[in-house]
PDB file of C-alpha atoms in Angstrom:
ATOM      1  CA  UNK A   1      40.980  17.653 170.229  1.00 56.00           C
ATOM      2  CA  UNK A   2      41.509  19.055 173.584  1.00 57.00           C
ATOM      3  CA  UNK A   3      44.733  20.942 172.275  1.00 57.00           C
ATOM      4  CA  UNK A   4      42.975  22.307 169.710  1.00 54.00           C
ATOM      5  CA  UNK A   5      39.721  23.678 171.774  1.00 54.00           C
ATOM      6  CA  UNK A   6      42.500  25.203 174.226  1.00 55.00           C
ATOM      7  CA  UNK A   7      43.887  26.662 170.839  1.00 58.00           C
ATOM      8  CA  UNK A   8      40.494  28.144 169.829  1.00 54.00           C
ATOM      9  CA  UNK A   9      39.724  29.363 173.164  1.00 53.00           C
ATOM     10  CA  UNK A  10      42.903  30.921 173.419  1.00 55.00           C
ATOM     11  CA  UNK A  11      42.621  33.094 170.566  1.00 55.00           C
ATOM     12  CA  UNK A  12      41.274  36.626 172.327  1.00 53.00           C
ATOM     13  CA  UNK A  13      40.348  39.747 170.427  1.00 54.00           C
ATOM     14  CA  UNK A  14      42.491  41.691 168.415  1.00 53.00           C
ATOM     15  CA  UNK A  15      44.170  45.119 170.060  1.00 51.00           C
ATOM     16  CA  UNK A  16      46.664  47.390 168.953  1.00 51.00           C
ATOM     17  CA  UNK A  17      48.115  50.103 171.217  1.00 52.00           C
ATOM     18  CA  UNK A  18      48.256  53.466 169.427  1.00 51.00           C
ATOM     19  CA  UNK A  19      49.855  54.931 172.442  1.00 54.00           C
ATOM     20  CA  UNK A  20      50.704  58.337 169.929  1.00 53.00           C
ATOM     21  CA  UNK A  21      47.068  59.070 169.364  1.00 52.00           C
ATOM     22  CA  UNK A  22      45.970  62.330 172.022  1.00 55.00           C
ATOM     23  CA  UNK A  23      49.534  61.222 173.496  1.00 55.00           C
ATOM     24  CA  UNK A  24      46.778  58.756 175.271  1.00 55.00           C
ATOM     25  CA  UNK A  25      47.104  54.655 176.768  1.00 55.00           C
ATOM     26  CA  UNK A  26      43.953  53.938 174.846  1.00 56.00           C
ATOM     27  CA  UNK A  27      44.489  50.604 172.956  1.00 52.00           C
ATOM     28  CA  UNK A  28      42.436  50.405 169.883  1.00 54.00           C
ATOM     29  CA  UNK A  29      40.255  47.367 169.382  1.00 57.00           C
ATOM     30  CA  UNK A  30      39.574  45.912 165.493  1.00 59.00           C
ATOM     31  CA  UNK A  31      36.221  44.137 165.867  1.00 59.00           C
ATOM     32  CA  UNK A  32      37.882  40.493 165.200  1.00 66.00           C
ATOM     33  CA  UNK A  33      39.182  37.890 166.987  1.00 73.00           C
ATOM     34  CA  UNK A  34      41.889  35.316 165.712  1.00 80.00           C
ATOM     35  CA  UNK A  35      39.596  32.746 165.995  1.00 83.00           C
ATOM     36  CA  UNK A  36      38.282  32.496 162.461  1.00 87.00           C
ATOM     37  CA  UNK A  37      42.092  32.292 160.800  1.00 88.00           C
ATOM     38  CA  UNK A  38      42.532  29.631 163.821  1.00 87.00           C
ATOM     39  CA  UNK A  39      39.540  27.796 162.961  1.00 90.00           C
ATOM     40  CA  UNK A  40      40.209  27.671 159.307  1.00 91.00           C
ATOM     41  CA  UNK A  41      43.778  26.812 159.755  1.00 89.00           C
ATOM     42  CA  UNK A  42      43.009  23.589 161.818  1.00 88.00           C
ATOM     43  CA  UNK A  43      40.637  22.444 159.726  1.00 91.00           C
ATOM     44  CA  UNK A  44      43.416  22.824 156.753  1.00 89.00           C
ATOM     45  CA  UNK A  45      45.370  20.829 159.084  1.00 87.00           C
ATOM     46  CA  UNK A  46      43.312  18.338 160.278  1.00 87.00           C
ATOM     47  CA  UNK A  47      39.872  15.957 159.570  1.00 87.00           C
ATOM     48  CA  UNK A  48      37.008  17.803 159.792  1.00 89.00           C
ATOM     49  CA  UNK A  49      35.226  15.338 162.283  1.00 92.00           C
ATOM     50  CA  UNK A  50      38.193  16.206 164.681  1.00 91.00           C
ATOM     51  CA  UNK A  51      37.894  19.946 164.315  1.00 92.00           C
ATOM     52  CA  UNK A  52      33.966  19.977 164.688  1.00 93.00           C
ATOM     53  CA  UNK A  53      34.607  17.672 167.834  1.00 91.00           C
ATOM     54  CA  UNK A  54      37.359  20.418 169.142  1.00 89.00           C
ATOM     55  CA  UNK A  55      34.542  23.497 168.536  1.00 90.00           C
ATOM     56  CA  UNK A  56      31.736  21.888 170.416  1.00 92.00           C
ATOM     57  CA  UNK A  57      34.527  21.293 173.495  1.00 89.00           C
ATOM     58  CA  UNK A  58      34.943  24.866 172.966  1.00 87.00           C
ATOM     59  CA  UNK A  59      31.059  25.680 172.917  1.00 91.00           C
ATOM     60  CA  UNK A  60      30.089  23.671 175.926  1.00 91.00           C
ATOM     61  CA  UNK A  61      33.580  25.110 177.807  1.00 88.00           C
ATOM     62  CA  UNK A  62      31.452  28.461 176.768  1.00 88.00           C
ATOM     63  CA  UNK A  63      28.430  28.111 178.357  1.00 91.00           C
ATOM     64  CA  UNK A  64      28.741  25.404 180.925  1.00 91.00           C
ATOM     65  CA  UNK A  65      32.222  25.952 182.954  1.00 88.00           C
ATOM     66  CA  UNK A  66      34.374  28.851 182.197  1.00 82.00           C
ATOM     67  CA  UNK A  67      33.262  32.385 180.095  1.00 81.00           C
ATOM     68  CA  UNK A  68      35.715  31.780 177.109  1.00 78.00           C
ATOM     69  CA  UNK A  69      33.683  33.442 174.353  1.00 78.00           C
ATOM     70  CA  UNK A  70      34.321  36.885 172.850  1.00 71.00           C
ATOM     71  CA  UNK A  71      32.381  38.812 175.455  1.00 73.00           C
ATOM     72  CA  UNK A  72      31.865  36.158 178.339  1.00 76.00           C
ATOM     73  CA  UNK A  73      30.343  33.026 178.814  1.00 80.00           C
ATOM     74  CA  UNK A  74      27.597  30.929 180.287  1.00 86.00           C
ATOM     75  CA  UNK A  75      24.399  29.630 179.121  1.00 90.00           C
ATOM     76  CA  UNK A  76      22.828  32.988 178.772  1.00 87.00           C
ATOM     77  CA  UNK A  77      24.903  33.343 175.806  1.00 87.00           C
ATOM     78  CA  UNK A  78      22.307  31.855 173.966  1.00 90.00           C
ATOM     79  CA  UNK A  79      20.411  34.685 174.084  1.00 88.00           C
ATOM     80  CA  UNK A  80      23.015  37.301 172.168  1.00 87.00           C
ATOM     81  CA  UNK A  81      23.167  37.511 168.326  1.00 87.00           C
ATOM     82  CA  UNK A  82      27.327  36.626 169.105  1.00 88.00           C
ATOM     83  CA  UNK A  83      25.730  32.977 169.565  1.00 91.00           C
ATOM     84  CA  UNK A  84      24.350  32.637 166.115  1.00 92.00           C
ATOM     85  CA  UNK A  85      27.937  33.421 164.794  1.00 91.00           C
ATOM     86  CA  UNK A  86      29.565  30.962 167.005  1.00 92.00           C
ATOM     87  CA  UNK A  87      27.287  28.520 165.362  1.00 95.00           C
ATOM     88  CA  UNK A  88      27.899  29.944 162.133  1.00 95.00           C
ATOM     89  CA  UNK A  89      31.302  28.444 162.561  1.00 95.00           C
ATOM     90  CA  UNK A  90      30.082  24.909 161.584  1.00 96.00           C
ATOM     91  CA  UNK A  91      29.302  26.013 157.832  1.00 97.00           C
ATOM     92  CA  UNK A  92      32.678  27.416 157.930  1.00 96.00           C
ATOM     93  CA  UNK A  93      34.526  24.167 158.617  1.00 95.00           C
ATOM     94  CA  UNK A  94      32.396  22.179 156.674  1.00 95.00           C
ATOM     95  CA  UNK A  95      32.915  24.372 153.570  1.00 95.00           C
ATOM     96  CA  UNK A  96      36.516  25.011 154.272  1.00 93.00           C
ATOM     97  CA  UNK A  97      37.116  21.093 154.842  1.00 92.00           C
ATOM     98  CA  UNK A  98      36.275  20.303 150.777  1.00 89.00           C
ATOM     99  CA  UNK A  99      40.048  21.627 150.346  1.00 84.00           C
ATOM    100  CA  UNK A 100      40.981  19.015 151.600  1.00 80.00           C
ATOM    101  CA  UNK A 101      38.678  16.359 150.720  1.00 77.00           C
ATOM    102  CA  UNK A 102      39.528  17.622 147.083  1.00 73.00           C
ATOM    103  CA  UNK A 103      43.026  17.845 148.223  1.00 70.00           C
ATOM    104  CA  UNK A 104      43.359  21.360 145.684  1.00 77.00           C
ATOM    105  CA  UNK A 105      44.649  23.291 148.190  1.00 82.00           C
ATOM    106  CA  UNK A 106      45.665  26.374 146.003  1.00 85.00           C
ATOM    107  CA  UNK A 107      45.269  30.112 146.222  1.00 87.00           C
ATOM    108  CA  UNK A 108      42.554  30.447 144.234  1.00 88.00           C
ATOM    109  CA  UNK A 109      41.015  27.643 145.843  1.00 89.00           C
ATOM    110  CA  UNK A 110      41.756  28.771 149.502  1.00 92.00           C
ATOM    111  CA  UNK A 111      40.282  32.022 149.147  1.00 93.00           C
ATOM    112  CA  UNK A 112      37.084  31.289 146.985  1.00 93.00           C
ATOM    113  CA  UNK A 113      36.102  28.751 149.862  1.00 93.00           C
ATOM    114  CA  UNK A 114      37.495  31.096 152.527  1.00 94.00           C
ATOM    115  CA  UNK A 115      35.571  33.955 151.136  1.00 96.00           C
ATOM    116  CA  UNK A 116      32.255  31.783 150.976  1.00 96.00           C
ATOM    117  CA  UNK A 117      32.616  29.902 154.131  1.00 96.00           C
ATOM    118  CA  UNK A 118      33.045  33.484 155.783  1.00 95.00           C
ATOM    119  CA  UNK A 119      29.847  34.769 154.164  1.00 96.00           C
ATOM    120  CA  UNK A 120      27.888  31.090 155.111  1.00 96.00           C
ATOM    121  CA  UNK A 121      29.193  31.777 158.817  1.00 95.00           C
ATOM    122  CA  UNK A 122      27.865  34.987 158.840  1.00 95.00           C
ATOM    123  CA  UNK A 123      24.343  33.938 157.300  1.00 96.00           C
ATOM    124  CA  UNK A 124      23.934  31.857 159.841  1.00 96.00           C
ATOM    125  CA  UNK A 125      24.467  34.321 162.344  1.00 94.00           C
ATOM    126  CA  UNK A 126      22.326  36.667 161.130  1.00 94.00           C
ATOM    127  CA  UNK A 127      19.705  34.205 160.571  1.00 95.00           C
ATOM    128  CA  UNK A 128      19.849  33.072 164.248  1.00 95.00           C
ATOM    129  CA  UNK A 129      19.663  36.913 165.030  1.00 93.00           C
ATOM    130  CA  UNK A 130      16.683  37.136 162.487  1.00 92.00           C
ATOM    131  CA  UNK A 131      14.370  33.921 165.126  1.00 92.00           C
ATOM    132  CA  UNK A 132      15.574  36.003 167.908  1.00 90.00           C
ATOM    133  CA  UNK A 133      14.395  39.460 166.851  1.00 90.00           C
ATOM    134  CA  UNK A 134      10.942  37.009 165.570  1.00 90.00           C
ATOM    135  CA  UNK A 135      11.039  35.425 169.120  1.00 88.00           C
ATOM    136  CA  UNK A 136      10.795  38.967 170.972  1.00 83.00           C
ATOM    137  CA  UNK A 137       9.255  40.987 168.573  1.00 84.00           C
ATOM    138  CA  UNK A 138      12.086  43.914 168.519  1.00 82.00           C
ATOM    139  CA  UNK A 139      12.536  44.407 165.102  1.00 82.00           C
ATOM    140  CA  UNK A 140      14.294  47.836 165.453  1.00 84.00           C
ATOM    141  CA  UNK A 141      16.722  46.079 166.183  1.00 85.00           C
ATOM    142  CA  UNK A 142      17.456  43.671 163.384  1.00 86.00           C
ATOM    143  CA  UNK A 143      19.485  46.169 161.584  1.00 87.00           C
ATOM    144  CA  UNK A 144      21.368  47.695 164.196  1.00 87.00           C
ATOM    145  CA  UNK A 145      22.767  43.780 165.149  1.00 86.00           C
ATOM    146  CA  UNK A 146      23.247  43.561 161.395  1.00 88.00           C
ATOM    147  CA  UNK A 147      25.523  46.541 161.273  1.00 87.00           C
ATOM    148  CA  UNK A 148      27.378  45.439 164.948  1.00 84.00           C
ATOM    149  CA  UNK A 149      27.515  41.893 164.149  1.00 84.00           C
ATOM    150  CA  UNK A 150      28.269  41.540 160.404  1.00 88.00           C
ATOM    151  CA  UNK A 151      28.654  44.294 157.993  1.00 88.00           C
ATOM    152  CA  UNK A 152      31.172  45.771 160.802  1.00 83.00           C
ATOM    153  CA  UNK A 153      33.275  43.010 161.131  1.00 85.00           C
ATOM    154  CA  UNK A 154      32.857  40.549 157.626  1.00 89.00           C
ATOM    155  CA  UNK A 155      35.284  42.910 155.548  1.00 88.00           C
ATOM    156  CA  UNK A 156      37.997  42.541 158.772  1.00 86.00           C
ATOM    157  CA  UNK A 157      36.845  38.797 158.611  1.00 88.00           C
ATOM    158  CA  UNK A 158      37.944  38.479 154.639  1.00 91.00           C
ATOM    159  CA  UNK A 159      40.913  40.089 155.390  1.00 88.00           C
ATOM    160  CA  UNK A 160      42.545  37.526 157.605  1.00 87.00           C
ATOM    161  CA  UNK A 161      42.325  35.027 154.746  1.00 91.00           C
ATOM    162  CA  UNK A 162      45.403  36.773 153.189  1.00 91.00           C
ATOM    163  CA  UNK A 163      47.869  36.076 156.040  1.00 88.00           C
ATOM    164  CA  UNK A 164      46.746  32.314 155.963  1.00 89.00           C
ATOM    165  CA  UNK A 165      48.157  32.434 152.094  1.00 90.00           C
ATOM    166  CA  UNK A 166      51.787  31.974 153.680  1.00 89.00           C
ATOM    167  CA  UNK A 167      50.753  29.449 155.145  1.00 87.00           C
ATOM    168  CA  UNK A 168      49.065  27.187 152.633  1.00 86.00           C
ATOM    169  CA  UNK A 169      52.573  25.831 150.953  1.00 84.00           C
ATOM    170  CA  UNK A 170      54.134  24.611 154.481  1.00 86.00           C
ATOM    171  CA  UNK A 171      50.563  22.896 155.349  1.00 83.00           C
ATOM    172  CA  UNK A 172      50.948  21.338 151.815  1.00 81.00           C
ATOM    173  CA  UNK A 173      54.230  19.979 152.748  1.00 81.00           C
ATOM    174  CA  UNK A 174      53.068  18.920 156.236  1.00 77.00           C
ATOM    175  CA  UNK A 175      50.202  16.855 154.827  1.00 74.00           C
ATOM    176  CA  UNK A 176      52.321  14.801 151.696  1.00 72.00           C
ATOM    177  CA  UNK A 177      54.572  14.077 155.203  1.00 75.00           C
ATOM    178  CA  UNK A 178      51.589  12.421 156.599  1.00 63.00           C
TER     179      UNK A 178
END
Protein backbone atom coordinates (compact mmCIF):
# COMPACT_ATOMS: atom_id res chain seq x y z
CA UNK A 1 0.00 0.00 0.00
CA UNK A 2 2.69 2.39 0.77
CA UNK A 3 4.32 1.66 -2.76
CA UNK A 4 1.38 2.29 -4.33
CA UNK A 5 0.38 5.82 -2.51
CA UNK A 6 4.16 6.81 -3.41
CA UNK A 7 3.03 5.64 -7.00
CA UNK A 8 -0.11 7.86 -6.97
CA UNK A 9 1.59 10.71 -5.49
CA UNK A 10 4.21 10.50 -7.87
CA UNK A 11 2.22 10.90 -10.84
CA UNK A 12 2.56 15.00 -11.53
CA UNK A 13 0.76 16.87 -14.27
CA UNK A 14 1.13 16.36 -17.74
CA UNK A 15 3.64 18.90 -19.85
CA UNK A 16 4.89 18.90 -23.17
CA UNK A 17 7.61 21.32 -24.34
CA UNK A 18 6.69 22.91 -27.68
CA UNK A 19 9.96 24.68 -27.66
CA UNK A 20 9.10 25.63 -31.78
CA UNK A 21 6.04 27.62 -30.89
CA UNK A 22 7.15 31.82 -30.99
CA UNK A 23 10.73 30.02 -31.08
CA UNK A 24 9.72 30.32 -27.11
CA UNK A 25 10.75 27.81 -23.67
CA UNK A 26 7.09 27.85 -22.83
CA UNK A 27 6.07 24.21 -21.96
CA UNK A 28 2.49 23.58 -22.65
CA UNK A 29 0.38 22.10 -19.89
CA UNK A 30 -2.78 19.49 -20.87
CA UNK A 31 -5.13 19.92 -17.89
CA UNK A 32 -4.51 16.11 -16.64
CA UNK A 33 -2.48 14.40 -14.48
CA UNK A 34 -1.43 10.61 -14.79
CA UNK A 35 -3.09 9.90 -11.84
CA UNK A 36 -6.42 8.66 -13.10
CA UNK A 37 -4.69 5.93 -15.72
CA UNK A 38 -2.49 5.17 -12.41
CA UNK A 39 -5.39 4.80 -10.28
CA UNK A 40 -7.31 2.67 -12.63
CA UNK A 41 -4.39 0.56 -13.48
CA UNK A 42 -3.76 -0.50 -9.78
CA UNK A 43 -6.98 -1.23 -9.12
CA UNK A 44 -6.85 -3.66 -12.41
CA UNK A 45 -3.95 -4.96 -10.65
CA UNK A 46 -4.82 -5.29 -7.33
CA UNK A 47 -7.98 -5.79 -4.54
CA UNK A 48 -9.88 -2.96 -4.29
CA UNK A 49 -9.68 -2.78 -0.37
CA UNK A 50 -5.83 -2.40 -0.95
CA UNK A 51 -6.11 0.36 -3.51
CA UNK A 52 -8.80 2.40 -1.46
CA UNK A 53 -6.35 1.87 1.60
CA UNK A 54 -3.29 3.25 -0.76
CA UNK A 55 -5.64 6.58 -1.84
CA UNK A 56 -6.57 7.58 1.64
CA UNK A 57 -2.48 7.29 2.51
CA UNK A 58 -2.34 9.51 -0.36
CA UNK A 59 -5.23 11.91 0.90
CA UNK A 60 -4.06 12.29 4.43
CA UNK A 61 -0.14 12.62 2.93
CA UNK A 62 -2.25 15.62 1.10
CA UNK A 63 -3.47 17.53 3.68
CA UNK A 64 -1.67 16.58 6.82
CA UNK A 65 2.30 16.32 5.99
CA UNK A 66 3.55 17.11 2.62
CA UNK A 67 1.50 19.27 -0.43
CA UNK A 68 1.33 16.26 -2.91
CA UNK A 69 -1.93 17.15 -4.66
CA UNK A 70 -2.28 18.71 -8.12
CA UNK A 71 -1.91 22.29 -6.98
CA UNK A 72 -0.52 21.91 -3.30
CA UNK A 73 -1.49 20.52 -0.22
CA UNK A 74 -2.67 20.94 3.32
CA UNK A 75 -5.90 20.92 5.01
CA UNK A 76 -7.14 23.99 3.31
CA UNK A 77 -7.54 21.88 0.38
CA UNK A 78 -10.77 21.12 1.52
CA UNK A 79 -11.97 24.18 0.60
CA UNK A 80 -11.16 24.00 -3.48
CA UNK A 81 -13.58 22.27 -5.92
CA UNK A 82 -10.00 20.02 -6.84
CA UNK A 83 -11.07 18.27 -3.39
CA UNK A 84 -14.41 17.03 -4.52
CA UNK A 85 -12.56 15.31 -7.50
CA UNK A 86 -10.00 13.76 -5.34
CA UNK A 87 -12.92 12.23 -3.60
CA UNK A 88 -14.53 11.47 -6.71
CA UNK A 89 -11.78 8.96 -7.07
CA UNK A 90 -13.51 6.43 -4.71
CA UNK A 91 -16.52 5.85 -7.26
CA UNK A 92 -13.87 5.36 -9.72
CA UNK A 93 -12.19 2.39 -8.03
CA UNK A 94 -15.17 0.99 -6.84
CA UNK A 95 -16.73 0.91 -10.34
CA UNK A 96 -13.54 0.03 -12.05
CA UNK A 97 -12.91 -2.90 -9.40
CA UNK A 98 -16.27 -5.02 -10.84
CA UNK A 99 -13.67 -6.01 -13.75
CA UNK A 100 -12.28 -7.80 -11.72
CA UNK A 101 -14.71 -9.11 -9.38
CA UNK A 102 -16.42 -10.29 -12.74
CA UNK A 103 -13.04 -11.23 -13.87
CA UNK A 104 -14.30 -9.96 -17.83
CA UNK A 105 -11.58 -7.94 -18.27
CA UNK A 106 -12.12 -7.16 -22.07
CA UNK A 107 -12.08 -4.08 -24.24
CA UNK A 108 -15.41 -3.50 -24.34
CA UNK A 109 -15.63 -4.10 -20.81
CA UNK A 110 -12.60 -1.88 -19.79
CA UNK A 111 -13.77 1.07 -21.46
CA UNK A 112 -17.63 1.00 -20.72
CA UNK A 113 -16.59 0.93 -16.90
CA UNK A 114 -13.66 3.29 -17.57
CA UNK A 115 -15.88 5.66 -19.37
CA UNK A 116 -18.57 5.52 -16.46
CA UNK A 117 -16.31 5.44 -13.55
CA UNK A 118 -14.71 8.69 -15.17
CA UNK A 119 -18.11 10.39 -15.46
CA UNK A 120 -19.13 9.01 -11.55
CA UNK A 121 -15.67 10.67 -10.47
CA UNK A 122 -16.48 13.69 -11.96
CA UNK A 123 -20.19 13.83 -10.50
CA UNK A 124 -18.91 13.68 -7.45
CA UNK A 125 -16.73 16.45 -7.88
CA UNK A 126 -19.02 18.63 -9.14
CA UNK A 127 -21.47 17.76 -6.60
CA UNK A 128 -18.99 18.58 -3.78
CA UNK A 129 -18.41 21.91 -5.79
CA UNK A 130 -22.32 22.27 -6.01
CA UNK A 131 -22.46 22.20 -1.25
CA UNK A 132 -19.61 24.51 -1.59
CA UNK A 133 -21.02 27.14 -3.94
CA UNK A 134 -24.57 26.32 -1.43
CA UNK A 135 -22.22 26.78 1.63
CA UNK A 136 -21.00 30.41 0.47
CA UNK A 137 -23.64 31.50 -1.54
CA UNK A 138 -21.42 32.33 -4.85
CA UNK A 139 -23.32 30.87 -7.37
CA UNK A 140 -21.60 32.77 -10.27
CA UNK A 141 -19.39 30.67 -9.82
CA UNK A 142 -20.82 27.20 -10.19
CA UNK A 143 -20.37 27.26 -13.85
CA UNK A 144 -17.16 28.75 -14.24
CA UNK A 145 -15.67 25.63 -11.74
CA UNK A 146 -17.81 23.46 -14.00
CA UNK A 147 -16.04 24.56 -17.12
CA UNK A 148 -12.28 24.60 -15.13
CA UNK A 149 -12.88 21.52 -13.30
CA UNK A 150 -14.82 19.13 -15.60
CA UNK A 151 -15.99 19.86 -19.01
CA UNK A 152 -12.17 21.11 -19.54
CA UNK A 153 -10.52 18.22 -18.51
CA UNK A 154 -13.28 14.92 -18.71
CA UNK A 155 -12.72 14.56 -22.63
CA UNK A 156 -8.58 14.54 -21.79
CA UNK A 157 -9.73 12.21 -18.85
CA UNK A 158 -11.56 9.58 -21.46
CA UNK A 159 -8.76 9.74 -23.49
CA UNK A 160 -6.20 8.11 -21.27
CA UNK A 161 -8.39 5.00 -21.17
CA UNK A 162 -7.03 4.12 -24.68
CA UNK A 163 -3.34 3.79 -23.72
CA UNK A 164 -4.41 1.48 -20.74
CA UNK A 165 -5.92 -0.92 -23.73
CA UNK A 166 -2.18 -2.22 -24.21
CA UNK A 167 -2.10 -2.93 -21.19
CA UNK A 168 -5.14 -5.01 -20.36
CA UNK A 169 -3.70 -8.46 -22.08
CA UNK A 170 -0.26 -8.43 -19.96
CA UNK A 171 -2.44 -7.63 -16.63
CA UNK A 172 -4.57 -10.64 -17.83
CA UNK A 173 -1.56 -12.75 -17.93
CA UNK A 174 -0.18 -11.35 -14.65
CA UNK A 175 -3.35 -12.21 -12.75
CA UNK A 176 -3.95 -16.22 -14.20
CA UNK A 177 0.02 -16.15 -12.74
CA UNK A 178 -1.36 -15.33 -9.43
Amino acid sequence: MSLQSLVITSMIPVYIPLPFIYKSSNNFELPITWQIPTIILLTLIFHKKVVFRAFTIYIILGLFIFPVFHQGGSIGYLLTPNFGYLLGYYPLIKIVDNLNTRNKLNVSNFLKNGFIAIFAMHLTGIFYNFIQIISYSQFNLFLYNLGKYSLGKIGYHFLMLFPLLLLIKPIERIKHNK
